[in-house]
Amino acid sequence: MRSLNFYERFSRTFRENPSLSRFLVVFAVSGGGLVAYSEANVQTVGKIDELPEAESIIRHPVEARSVVEPIRNIVKKKNVNVDYWEAECYRIDAKNKKIYCRSSQDDKEEFVVDYDYLVVAMGARVNTFNTPGVEENCHYLKEVEDAQKIRRTVIDCFEKASLPNLSEDEKKRVLQFVVVGGGPTGVEFAAELHDFVSEDLVKLYPSVKNLVKITLLEATDHILNMFDKRITTFAEEKFHRDGIDLKTGEMVVKVSEKEISTKVIKTGEVSTIPYGMAVWSTGIATRPVIMDFMKQIGQANRRVLATDEWLRVEGTNSIYALGDCATINQRKVMEDISAIFQKADKDNSGTLTVKEFQEALDDICDRYPQVQLYLKNKQMSSLVDLLTESKGDVAKESIELNVEEFKSALSQVDSQMKNLPATAQVAAQQGSYLADCFNRMEECTKNPEGPLRFRESGRHRFRPFRYKHLGQFAPLGGEQTAAQLPGDWVSIGHSSQWLWYSVYASKQVSWRTRSLVVSDWMRRFIFGRDSSQI
Amino acid sequence: MRSLNFYERFSRTFRENPSLSRFLVVFAVSGGGLVAYSEANVQTVGKIDELPEAESIIRHPVEARSVVEPIRNIVKKKNVNVDYWEAECYRIDAKNKKIYCRSSQDDKEEFVVDYDYLVVAMGARVNTFNTPGVEENCHYLKEVEDAQKIRRTVIDCFEKASLPNLSEDEKKRVLQFVVVGGGPTGVEFAAELHDFVSEDLVKLYPSVKNLVKITLLEATDHILNMFDKRITTFAEEKFHRDGIDLKTGEMVVKVSEKEISTKVIKTGEVSTIPYGMAVWSTGIATRPVIMDFMKQIGQANRRVLATDEWLRVEGTNSIYALGDCATINQRKVMEDISAIFQKADKDNSGTLTVKEFQEALDDICDRYPQVQLYLKNKQMSSLVDLLTESKGDVAKESIELNVEEFKSALSQVDSQMKNLPATAQVAAQQGSYLADCFNRMEECTKNPEGPLRFRESGRHRFRPFRYKHLGQFAPLGGEQTAAQLPGDWVSIGHSSQWLWYSVYASKQVSWRTRSLVVSDWMRRFIFGRDSSQI
């Protein structure tokens, strides 16, 4: 999904630069896989088994097949020179530049691929926090198959509750749906499940409709806690009106076949909820194959694979990583502060004038994006304001700072650093960025376009990756969607729902899936949700 | 699917005749299940897991969900008083009038339902003729899930053949598709697979396109042997042009994981075909639960459950059966010939006059439909012509026959009897017929509308079931469909394809599925078949 630009642009490089022979890239699409380029021929091994928003399948219900655009169709349509192999990459051998693969077919046959450049984009696995019983008893909201299984399970619960041989208590248990995790995915799922149940299923199962209960468990004090407070409040109030049972400040400690045990975090009090279906949506963790890879490259002590700002995996020289499987380990200004001062102090006077500083400004902001964020938050127009602030009431032109004053002026900027969210939006921008880099590699090696190297000589070949946040949506059911857009614009209601639809549609890979998705919505609007089990 | 009229009409009976309390009907929809009526309340236990034409899923590809209209939706929409339980009926206890059920949920909980009247409509299972390895290694074309699995397997085969580590021979094996059975289902599937492969998949897998082979195995000398010879010839020639390998006169003797062993029937010569995917479509057999039931009611020596012409299971007095799980054991004229003669010979003269005969005519044709078929085939307008024939050149009015002459005149008519085909068309008509009988039971008990009882006094309560053949279609791929319609009208080509579409659409249960099916065809026409694996 997210690799379209990557493929397209990437392939151009190799067609236009046939000199780059034995250049091999491995690209893994969620679940394991790779694109391998070899002698002007890009090869891919992978399995597309993840949607940008898997939970949307349950919501609309969007046909899974309409959303998953097979990678071969993309390749065919874009007329790019790519080989695709459907297999799982189960081991990366960074030392010998080899990838070990296992066919996705039943026989799981194995083979090895050499690479020169490797792009790792294998996504993440569900994080169970090692809670006992989660893997065996909970549904996830990650793969297309998950969504289909959940749909079927919901209806199975209603069928079971309708059987003549069940006690009232047992019927109640079967119709207790528990969603664990109050992030956007869990909230959207709970809301959509509520709509599906209250608008459609109760009509088909009138005899059991009063026994249904939906519970949302969140370990922190509020749901949607990465969103604006207004959205959180709106969502919590809406859930309350809808009769969705919201339990915040409770964490799951154990899941058995028919019961979930929770602990109130503040009091330590443990209680159990008998349930019919449980959906686990509490965040992501690193896949075993990546953990193994991290050990090889000296990242054993980290929890997530680290790259630099150019998406190069730290500790390697020809491996890149993007998406949920990695985080960017952003360089701190303070680590380089002396080097920055030295580079900026062109006359080696031991002090920085405003003029010297202004000349280094662009490079500093380019190399350390947290500087820009800090200025923005402080509502300063440039670093010069920062200096002015530190020197008090002095005319700008006459400011001069020594290295200690410079350190002190910049001492707070690193606090602005934070990890990018694990969203498709980030991964898509990274894929596009990386494709662009590969496409202009020869050109930028000759004429580097990146910022100054403060610790070494010369410039960086490329500008670092910079994420552009386009906003985030939280569909809340009942045709209501909350949107948090750049510039703290918050929108809640029907208009956001339609905004969400149009953004979702525009994110689809091709005109074909796009129109099918829209037609699936139309179906929903016309016919309501479908409650067959197939 | 086929039970719509049944439900609708059936329920009316009970609402309009509340006196019929403790009247209970069990109705099983393919795979096991039942409708149970109890005290003016119809109850159903069943699982809809079969399509009228399961193979059509692969063809169009029609979304499974668009075709399977859940029984609860039917019930809701028709506003009928029916309880539906999703469970498998695993034992019928005819003596104690009980049905033993097992929930379709994971826990397989069991319960028992009492009945007064039982309708068995559990369909049939695939007939493997006990060929070793079929169950483990072949796909069937029966349930919705089969179609989806086959789609996925076809694409898996192409993915596997594209892997870098396979030998040329192994690639050929993986891309050898074998279809066993040259009936309409097997032929339609082979044709559709050929279209899917040659129009779509070869574009996505250009490197392996020359290795693909489709083989159709048929044990008799011709495919589609229940159709008109013109259709058979057309289909065989089309397959030859398409490069589909047609092996007639060969039966499968064994299927292993990677090889099918066949025997040429005439010579006994055995050979093996290495294959990637095999689809088994050779006809149907009786389900174990029905076999067990047959033992209870004295039908242990039969292969298929027998009913009389009123769809009443022989050896029982309150059980009915319809669809693929039963055949109508049609009464022979010769068994009743003396009784017929006696009833017709009103003046007990020992001879039948033409007048006497004409008065009994309608009842004879009603009770023994083979008489009418015989006359039609002989191009006679009535039984009187038959008598005339037997008596030679005599004036009609003066004909009189004694019992031996009467026997001799009718001696050939029983040869016209043949079993009804195992099609949805037959089952749908039977369901409709039975619903009608139940609806008018009180009325017809008072005023019987059926033919004379020749062996006893009075009349039969209802007319016997009479099948009206509306024609049969054999889609042959490449937008070509052969149609054999009543009156020996044969049509082959594009117009038949459209005829097929409209008949198929009109067979859908509701306006909702109908329009979705048509929109799925539109998708196909616009976008081509879909080759994603979800």
Coordinates of N, CA, C and O in Angstrom, one line a residue, chain A residues 45 47-49 57 61-66 68-70 72-73 76 84-87 103-107 109-113 144-145 148 151-152 155-160 162-166 170 173 200 203-206 258 511-512 515-516 519-520 523 526-534, chain B residues 45 47-49 57 61-66 68-70 72-73 76 84-87 103-107 109-111 113 144-145 148 151-153 155-160 162-166 170 173 200 203-206 258 511-512 515-516 519-520 523 526-534:
Chain A
V45 N 10.2 -9.7 -2.4 CA 9.6 -10.9 -1.8 C 8.7 -10.4 -0.7 O 9.2 -9.6 0.2
K47 N 4.6 -10.4 1.4 CA 3.2 -10.7 1.5 C 2.4 -9.6 2.0 O 2.6 -9.1 3.1
I48 N 1.5 -9.0 1.2 CA 0.7 -7.9 1.7 C -0.4 -8.5 2.6 O -1.3 -9.1 2.1
D49 N -0.3 -8.3 3.8 CA -1.3 -8.9 4.7 C -1.8 -7.9 5.7 O -2.3 -8.2 6.7
I57 N -12.5 -2.6 7.8 CA -13.3 -3.7 7.2 C -14.5 -4.0 8.0 O -15.6 -4.3 7.4
P61 N -19.1 -2.5 5.8 CA -17.9 -3.4 5.7 C -17.3 -3.3 4.4 O -17.9 -3.6 3.4
V62 N -16.1 -2.8 4.3 CA -15.4 -2.8 3.0 C -15.0 -4.2 2.7 O -14.4 -4.9 3.5
E63 N -15.2 -4.6 1.4 CA -14.7 -5.9 1.0 C -13.2 -5.9 1.1 O -12.5 -5.0 0.6
A64 N -12.6 -6.9 1.8 CA -11.2 -7.0 1.9 C -10.5 -6.9 0.6 O -9.5 -6.2 0.4
R65 N -11.1 -7.6 -0.4 CA -10.5 -7.7 -1.7 C -10.4 -6.4 -2.4 O -9.6 -6.1 -3.2
S66 N -11.4 -5.5 -2.0 CA -11.4 -4.2 -2.7 C -10.3 -3.3 -2.2 O -9.8 -2.4 -2.9
V68 N -7.2 -4.5 -0.6 CA -5.8 -5.0 -0.8 C -5.5 -5.1 -2.3 O -6.0 -6.0 -3.0
E69 N -4.8 -4.2 -2.8 CA -4.4 -4.1 -4.2 C -3.1 -5.0 -4.3 O -2.1 -4.7 -3.7
P70 N -3.2 -6.1 -5.0 CA -2.1 -7.0 -5.0 C -0.9 -6.3 -5.6 O -1.0 -5.5 -6.6
R72 N 1.4 -7.3 -7.4 CA 1.6 -7.6 -8.8 C 0.8 -6.6 -9.7 O 1.3 -6.3 -10.8
N73 N -0.4 -6.3 -9.3 CA -1.1 -5.3 -10.1 C -0.5 -4.0 -10.1 O -0.4 -3.3 -11.2
K76 N 2.5 -4.2 -12.4 CA 2.1 -4.3 -13.8 C 1.6 -3.0 -14.3 O 2.0 -2.5 -15.4
Y84 N 8.6 -9.9 -7.9 CA 7.9 -10.0 -6.6 C 7.9 -11.5 -6.2 O 7.5 -12.3 -7.0
W85 N 8.3 -11.8 -5.0 CA 8.2 -13.2 -4.5 C 7.4 -13.2 -3.2 O 7.7 -12.4 -2.3
E86 N 6.4 -14.0 -3.2 CA 5.6 -14.1 -2.0 C 6.3 -15.1 -1.0 O 6.2 -16.3 -1.1
A87 N 6.9 -14.5 0.0 CA 7.6 -15.3 1.0 C 7.8 -14.5 2.3 O 7.6 -13.2 2.3
S103 N 9.0 -19.6 1.8 CA 7.8 -19.4 0.9 C 6.5 -19.4 1.8 O 6.4 -20.0 2.8
S104 N 5.6 -18.5 1.3 CA 4.3 -18.4 2.0 C 3.4 -19.6 1.7 O 2.3 -19.7 2.3
Q105 N 3.8 -20.5 0.8 CA 2.9 -21.6 0.5 C 3.0 -22.6 1.6 O 3.8 -22.5 2.5
D106 N 2.2 -23.7 1.5 CA 2.1 -24.7 2.5 C 3.4 -25.3 2.8 O 3.7 -25.7 3.9
D107 N 4.2 -25.5 1.7 CA 5.4 -26.3 1.9 C 6.5 -25.5 2.6 O 7.5 -26.1 3.0
E109 N 8.9 -23.7 1.6 CA 10.3 -23.9 1.1 C 11.2 -22.7 1.3 O 10.7 -21.6 1.3
E110 N 12.4 -22.9 1.5 CA 13.3 -21.8 1.9 C 14.3 -21.5 0.8 O 14.6 -22.3 0.0
F111 N 14.7 -20.2 0.7 CA 15.7 -19.8 -0.2 C 16.4 -18.5 0.3 O 16.0 -17.9 1.3
V112 N 17.5 -18.2 -0.3 CA 18.4 -17.1 0.1 C 18.5 -16.1 -1.0 O 18.6 -16.4 -2.1
V113 N 18.5 -14.8 -0.6 CA 18.7 -13.7 -1.6 C 19.8 -12.8 -1.1 O 19.9 -12.5 0.0
V144 N -6.1 -8.3 7.5 CA -7.5 -8.4 6.9 C -8.2 -9.6 7.5 O -9.4 -9.5 7.8
E145 N -7.5 -10.7 7.7 CA -8.2 -11.9 8.2 C -8.8 -11.7 9.6 O -9.8 -12.2 9.9
Q148 N -12.2 -10.2 9.3 CA -13.2 -11.1 8.8 C -13.6 -12.1 10.0 O -14.7 -12.4 10.2
R151 N -15.9 -10.2 12.5 CA -17.3 -10.2 12.0 C -18.0 -11.5 12.3 O -19.1 -11.5 12.7
R152 N -17.3 -12.6 11.9 CA -17.9 -13.9 12.0 C -18.2 -14.3 13.5 O -19.2 -14.8 13.9
I155 N -21.2 -12.5 15.0 CA -22.5 -13.1 14.6 C -22.6 -14.5 15.3 O -23.7 -14.9 15.7
D156 N -21.5 -15.2 15.4 CA -21.6 -16.5 16.1 C -22.0 -16.3 17.6 O -22.8 -17.1 18.1
C157 N -21.6 -15.2 18.2 CA -22.0 -15.0 19.6 C -23.5 -14.8 19.6 O -24.2 -15.3 20.5
F158 N -24.1 -14.1 18.7 CA -25.5 -13.9 18.7 C -26.3 -15.2 18.4 O -27.3 -15.5 19.0
E159 N -25.7 -16.0 17.5 CA -26.3 -17.3 17.1 C -26.3 -18.2 18.4 O -27.3 -18.8 18.7
K160 N -25.2 -18.2 19.1 CA -25.1 -19.0 20.2 C -26.1 -18.6 21.3 O -26.8 -19.4 21.9
S162 N -28.8 -17.4 20.9 CA -30.2 -17.7 20.5 C -30.5 -19.1 20.7 O -31.7 -19.5 20.5
L163 N -29.6 -20.0 21.0 CA -29.9 -21.4 21.1 C -30.8 -21.7 22.3 O -30.8 -21.0 23.3
P164 N -31.6 -22.8 22.2 CA -32.6 -23.0 23.2 C -32.1 -23.6 24.5 O -32.8 -23.6 25.5
N165 N -30.8 -24.0 24.5 CA -30.3 -24.7 25.7 C -29.5 -23.9 26.6 O -28.8 -24.4 27.5
L166 N -29.4 -22.5 26.4 CA -28.5 -21.7 27.2 C -29.2 -21.0 28.4 O -30.4 -20.5 28.3
E170 N -25.5 -17.4 30.9 CA -24.6 -17.8 29.8 C -24.8 -17.0 28.6 O -23.9 -16.6 27.9
R173 N -23.1 -13.7 29.1 CA -21.7 -13.9 29.0 C -21.3 -13.8 27.5 O -20.4 -13.1 27.0
D200 N -28.3 -3.1 13.5 CA -28.6 -4.2 12.6 C -28.9 -5.5 13.4 O -30.0 -6.1 13.2
K203 N -32.1 -6.3 15.4 CA -33.3 -6.6 14.6 C -33.4 -8.1 14.2 O -34.5 -8.6 14.1
L204 N -32.2 -8.6 14.0 CA -32.2 -10.1 13.6 C -32.3 -11.0 14.8 O -32.7 -12.1 14.6
Y205 N -31.9 -10.5 15.9 CA -32.0 -11.3 17.1 C -32.8 -10.6 18.2 O -32.2 -10.3 19.3
P206 N -34.0 -10.3 18.0 CA -34.8 -9.5 18.9 C -34.9 -10.2 20.3 O -35.0 -9.4 21.3
K258 N -13.2 -17.8 29.0 CA -14.5 -17.2 29.2 C -14.4 -16.0 30.1 O -15.5 -15.4 30.4
W511 N -7.0 3.8 -8.8 CA -8.4 4.2 -9.2 C -9.3 3.1 -9.0 O -10.4 3.2 -8.5
R512 N -8.8 1.9 -9.2 CA -9.7 0.7 -9.1 C -10.1 0.5 -7.7 O -11.3 0.4 -7.4
S515 N -12.4 3.3 -6.4 CA -13.8 3.3 -6.7 C -14.6 2.2 -6.1 O -15.7 2.3 -5.7
L516 N -13.9 1.0 -5.9 CA -14.6 -0.1 -5.2 C -14.9 0.2 -3.8 O -15.9 -0.1 -3.2
S519 N -17.8 2.4 -3.7 CA -19.0 1.6 -3.9 C -19.4 0.8 -2.7 O -20.6 0.5 -2.5
D520 N -18.4 0.3 -2.0 CA -18.8 -0.5 -0.8 C -19.4 0.4 0.3 O -20.4 0.0 0.9
R523 N -23.0 0.8 -0.8 CA -23.7 -0.4 -0.4 C -24.2 -0.3 1.1 O -25.3 -0.6 1.4
I526 N -26.9 2.2 1.4 CA -28.2 1.7 0.8 C -28.8 0.6 1.6 O -29.9 0.5 1.9
F527 N -27.9 -0.4 1.9 CA -28.5 -1.7 2.4 C -28.2 -1.9 3.9 O -28.6 -2.9 4.5
G528 N -27.5 -1.0 4.5 CA -27.1 -1.3 5.9 C -25.9 -2.3 5.9 O -25.5 -2.8 4.9
R529 N -25.4 -2.5 7.1 CA -24.4 -3.5 7.2 C -24.9 -4.9 6.8 O -26.1 -5.2 7.0
D530 N -24.0 -5.7 6.5 CA -24.3 -7.0 6.1 C -24.1 -8.0 7.3 O -23.1 -7.9 7.9
S531 N -25.1 -8.8 7.5 CA -24.9 -9.7 8.7 C -24.7 -11.2 8.3 O -24.9 -12.0 9.2
S532 N -24.4 -11.5 7.1 CA -24.2 -12.9 6.8 C -22.8 -13.2 7.3 O -22.0 -12.3 7.6
Q533 N -22.5 -14.4 7.4 CA -21.2 -14.8 8.0 C -20.1 -15.1 7.1 O -19.1 -15.6 7.4
I534 N -20.4 -14.9 5.8 CA -19.3 -15.4 4.8 C -18.4 -14.2 4.6 O -18.9 -13.1 4.3
Chain B
V45 N -33.5 -24.7 12.7 CA -32.1 -24.9 13.1 C -31.4 -25.3 11.8 O -31.8 -26.2 11.1
K47 N -27.8 -24.3 9.0 CA -26.7 -23.4 8.6 C -26.7 -23.3 7.1 O -26.6 -24.3 6.4
I48 N -26.8 -22.1 6.6 CA -26.8 -21.9 5.1 C -25.4 -21.9 4.7 O -24.6 -21.0 5.0
D49 N -24.9 -23.0 4.1 CA -23.5 -23.0 3.7 C -23.4 -23.5 2.3 O -22.3 -23.9 1.8
I57 N -19.0 -18.4 -7.8 CA -18.1 -17.5 -7.0 C -16.7 -17.3 -7.7 O -16.2 -16.3 -7.7
P61 N -15.9 -12.8 -10.1 CA -16.1 -13.5 -8.9 C -17.2 -12.8 -8.1 O -17.1 -11.6 -7.8
V62 N -18.3 -13.5 -7.9 CA -19.4 -12.9 -7.1 C -18.9 -12.9 -5.6 O -18.4 -13.9 -5.2
E63 N -19.1 -11.9 -4.9 CA -18.8 -11.9 -3.5 C -19.7 -12.9 -2.8 O -20.9 -12.8 -3.0
A64 N -19.1 -13.8 -2.0 CA -19.9 -14.8 -1.3 C -20.9 -14.1 -0.5 O -22.1 -14.5 -0.5
R65 N -20.6 -13.0 0.1 CA -21.5 -12.3 1.0 C -22.7 -11.8 0.3 O -23.8 -11.6 0.8
S66 N -22.5 -11.5 -1.0 CA -23.6 -10.9 -1.8 C -24.7 -12.0 -2.1 O -25.8 -11.7 -2.3
V68 N -25.1 -15.1 -0.3 CA -25.7 -15.8 0.8 C -26.6 -14.9 1.6 O -26.1 -14.1 2.3
E69 N -27.9 -15.0 1.4 CA -28.8 -14.1 2.2 C -29.1 -14.9 3.5 O -29.6 -15.9 3.5
P70 N -28.7 -14.3 4.6 CA -28.8 -15.0 5.8 C -30.3 -15.3 6.1 O -31.2 -14.5 5.8
R72 N -31.9 -15.3 8.7 CA -32.6 -14.4 9.6 C -33.1 -13.2 8.8 O -34.1 -12.6 9.2
N73 N -32.4 -12.8 7.8 CA -32.9 -11.6 7.0 C -34.2 -12.0 6.3 O -35.1 -11.2 6.2
K76 N -36.9 -12.0 8.8 CA -37.2 -10.7 9.2 C -38.1 -10.0 8.2 O -39.1 -9.4 8.4
Y84 N -35.1 -19.5 14.3 CA -33.9 -20.1 13.6 C -32.8 -20.4 14.6 O -32.4 -19.6 15.3
W85 N -32.3 -21.6 14.5 CA -31.2 -22.0 15.4 C -30.1 -22.5 14.5 O -30.3 -23.4 13.7
E86 N -28.9 -22.0 14.6 CA -27.8 -22.4 13.8 C -27.1 -23.6 14.5 O -26.4 -23.5 15.5
A87 N -27.4 -24.8 13.9 CA -26.9 -26.0 14.5 C -26.9 -27.1 13.4 O -27.6 -26.9 12.4
S103 N -24.7 -27.6 18.2 CA -24.5 -26.2 17.9 C -23.3 -26.0 16.9 O -22.3 -26.8 16.9
S104 N -23.4 -25.1 16.0 CA -22.4 -24.8 15.0 C -21.2 -24.0 15.6 O -20.2 -23.8 14.9
Q105 N -21.4 -23.6 16.8 CA -20.3 -22.8 17.5 C -19.2 -23.8 17.8 O -19.3 -25.0 17.8
D106 N -18.1 -23.2 18.3 CA -16.9 -24.0 18.6 C -17.2 -25.0 19.7 O -16.6 -26.1 19.6
D107 N -18.0 -24.7 20.6 CA -18.2 -25.7 21.8 C -19.1 -26.8 21.4 O -19.2 -27.8 22.2
E109 N -22.2 -27.5 21.5 CA -23.2 -28.0 22.5 C -24.4 -28.7 21.9 O -24.8 -28.3 20.8
E110 N -24.9 -29.6 22.6 CA -26.0 -30.4 22.0 C -27.3 -30.2 22.6 O -27.4 -29.8 23.8
F111 N -28.4 -30.3 21.8 CA -29.7 -30.2 22.4 C -30.7 -31.0 21.5 O -30.3 -31.4 20.4
V113 N -34.7 -31.5 19.9 CA -36.0 -30.8 19.6 C -37.0 -31.9 19.2 O -36.8 -32.8 18.5
V144 N -19.6 -22.3 -0.1 CA -19.0 -21.0 -0.4 C -17.5 -21.0 -0.1 O -16.7 -20.5 -0.9
E145 N -17.2 -21.6 1.0 CA -15.8 -21.7 1.4 C -14.9 -22.4 0.4 O -13.7 -22.0 0.2
Q148 N -13.8 -20.0 -2.3 CA -12.8 -19.0 -1.8 C -11.5 -19.7 -1.7 O -10.4 -19.1 -2.1
R151 N -9.9 -20.2 -5.2 CA -9.4 -18.9 -5.7 C -8.0 -18.7 -5.2 O -7.0 -18.4 -5.9
R152 N -7.9 -18.9 -3.8 CA -6.6 -18.6 -3.2 C -5.6 -19.6 -3.6 O -4.4 -19.3 -3.8
T153 N -6.0 -20.9 -3.7 CA -5.0 -21.9 -4.1 C -4.5 -21.7 -5.5 O -3.3 -21.9 -5.8
I155 N -4.0 -18.9 -7.1 CA -3.0 -17.8 -7.0 C -1.8 -18.3 -6.3 O -0.7 -18.0 -6.7
D156 N -2.0 -19.1 -5.2 CA -0.8 -19.6 -4.5 C 0.0 -20.5 -5.5 O 1.3 -20.4 -5.4
C157 N -0.6 -21.2 -6.4 CA 0.2 -22.0 -7.3 C 1.0 -21.1 -8.2 O 2.2 -21.4 -8.5
F158 N 0.5 -20.0 -8.7 CA 1.2 -19.1 -9.5 C 2.3 -18.4 -8.7 O 3.5 -18.2 -9.2
E159 N 2.1 -18.1 -7.4 CA 3.1 -17.5 -6.6 C 4.2 -18.5 -6.4 O 5.4 -18.2 -6.5
K160 N 3.9 -19.7 -6.1 CA 4.9 -20.8 -5.9 C 5.7 -21.0 -7.1 O 7.0 -21.0 -7.0
S162 N 6.5 -18.9 -9.2 CA 7.4 -17.8 -9.5 C 8.6 -17.7 -8.6 O 9.4 -16.8 -8.8
L163 N 8.6 -18.6 -7.6 CA 9.8 -18.5 -6.6 C 11.1 -18.8 -7.3 O 11.1 -19.6 -8.3
P164 N 12.2 -18.3 -6.8 CA 13.4 -18.5 -7.5 C 14.1 -19.9 -7.4 O 15.0 -20.2 -8.1
N165 N 13.6 -20.7 -6.5 CA 14.3 -21.9 -6.2 C 13.7 -23.2 -6.8 O 14.0 -24.3 -6.4
L166 N 12.7 -23.0 -7.7 CA 12.0 -24.2 -8.3 C 12.6 -24.6 -9.6 O 12.9 -23.8 -10.5
E170 N 9.2 -28.8 -11.6 CA 8.4 -28.5 -10.4 C 7.4 -27.4 -10.7 O 6.3 -27.4 -10.3
R173 N 4.6 -28.8 -12.7 CA 3.7 -29.6 -11.8 C 2.8 -28.6 -11.1 O 1.6 -28.8 -11.0
D200 N -6.2 -13.0 -17.2 CA -5.7 -12.2 -16.1 C -4.4 -12.6 -15.5 O -3.4 -11.8 -15.5
K203 N -0.9 -12.2 -17.2 CA -0.4 -10.8 -17.3 C 0.4 -10.5 -16.0 O 1.4 -9.8 -16.0
L204 N -0.1 -11.1 -14.9 CA 0.6 -10.8 -13.6 C 1.8 -11.8 -13.4 O 2.7 -11.5 -12.6
Y205 N 1.8 -12.9 -14.1 CA 2.9 -13.8 -13.9 C 3.5 -14.2 -15.3 O 3.4 -15.3 -15.7
P206 N 4.0 -13.2 -16.0 CA 4.4 -13.5 -17.4 C 5.5 -14.5 -17.5 O 5.6 -15.2 -18.5
K258 N 0.9 -35.0 -4.6 CA 1.4 -34.3 -5.8 C 1.1 -35.0 -7.1 O 1.5 -34.5 -8.2
W511 N -34.2 -8.7 -3.5 CA -33.8 -7.6 -4.3 C -32.4 -7.2 -4.0 O -31.6 -6.8 -4.8
R512 N -32.1 -7.3 -2.7 CA -30.8 -6.9 -2.2 C -29.6 -7.7 -2.8 O -28.7 -7.2 -3.4
S515 N -29.4 -7.3 -6.7 CA -28.7 -6.1 -7.2 C -27.2 -6.2 -6.9 O -26.4 -5.8 -7.7
L516 N -26.8 -6.8 -5.8 CA -25.4 -6.9 -5.5 C -24.7 -7.9 -6.5 O -23.6 -7.6 -6.9
S519 N -24.2 -6.0 -9.6 CA -23.1 -5.1 -9.5 C -21.8 -5.8 -9.5 O -20.8 -5.3 -9.9
D520 N -21.7 -7.0 -8.9 CA -20.5 -7.7 -9.0 C -20.1 -8.1 -10.4 O -18.9 -8.1 -10.8
R523 N -18.6 -5.1 -11.9 CA -17.2 -5.0 -11.6 C -16.3 -5.8 -12.5 O -15.3 -5.4 -12.9
I526 N -16.0 -4.3 -15.8 CA -15.2 -3.1 -15.8 C -13.7 -3.3 -15.5 O -12.8 -2.9 -16.2
F527 N -13.5 -4.1 -14.5 CA -12.2 -4.2 -13.9 C -11.5 -5.6 -14.3 O -10.3 -5.8 -13.9
G528 N -12.2 -6.5 -14.8 CA -11.7 -7.8 -15.0 C -11.7 -8.6 -13.7 O -12.1 -8.0 -12.6
R529 N -11.4 -9.8 -13.7 CA -11.4 -10.6 -12.5 C -10.3 -10.0 -11.5 O -9.4 -9.4 -11.9
D530 N -10.6 -10.3 -10.3 CA -9.7 -9.8 -9.2 C -8.7 -10.9 -8.9 O -9.0 -12.1 -8.7
S531 N -7.4 -10.6 -8.8 CA -6.5 -11.6 -8.5 C -5.8 -11.5 -7.1 O -4.7 -12.0 -6.9
S532 N -6.4 -10.7 -6.2 CA -5.8 -10.6 -4.9 C -6.3 -11.9 -4.2 O -7.2 -12.6 -4.6
Q533 N -5.6 -12.2 -3.1 CA -5.9 -13.5 -2.4 C -6.8 -13.4 -1.3 O -7.0 -14.3 -0.5
I534 N -7.4 -12.3 -1.0 CA -8.2 -12.1 0.2 C -9.6 -12.4 -0.2 O -10.2 -11.9 -1.2

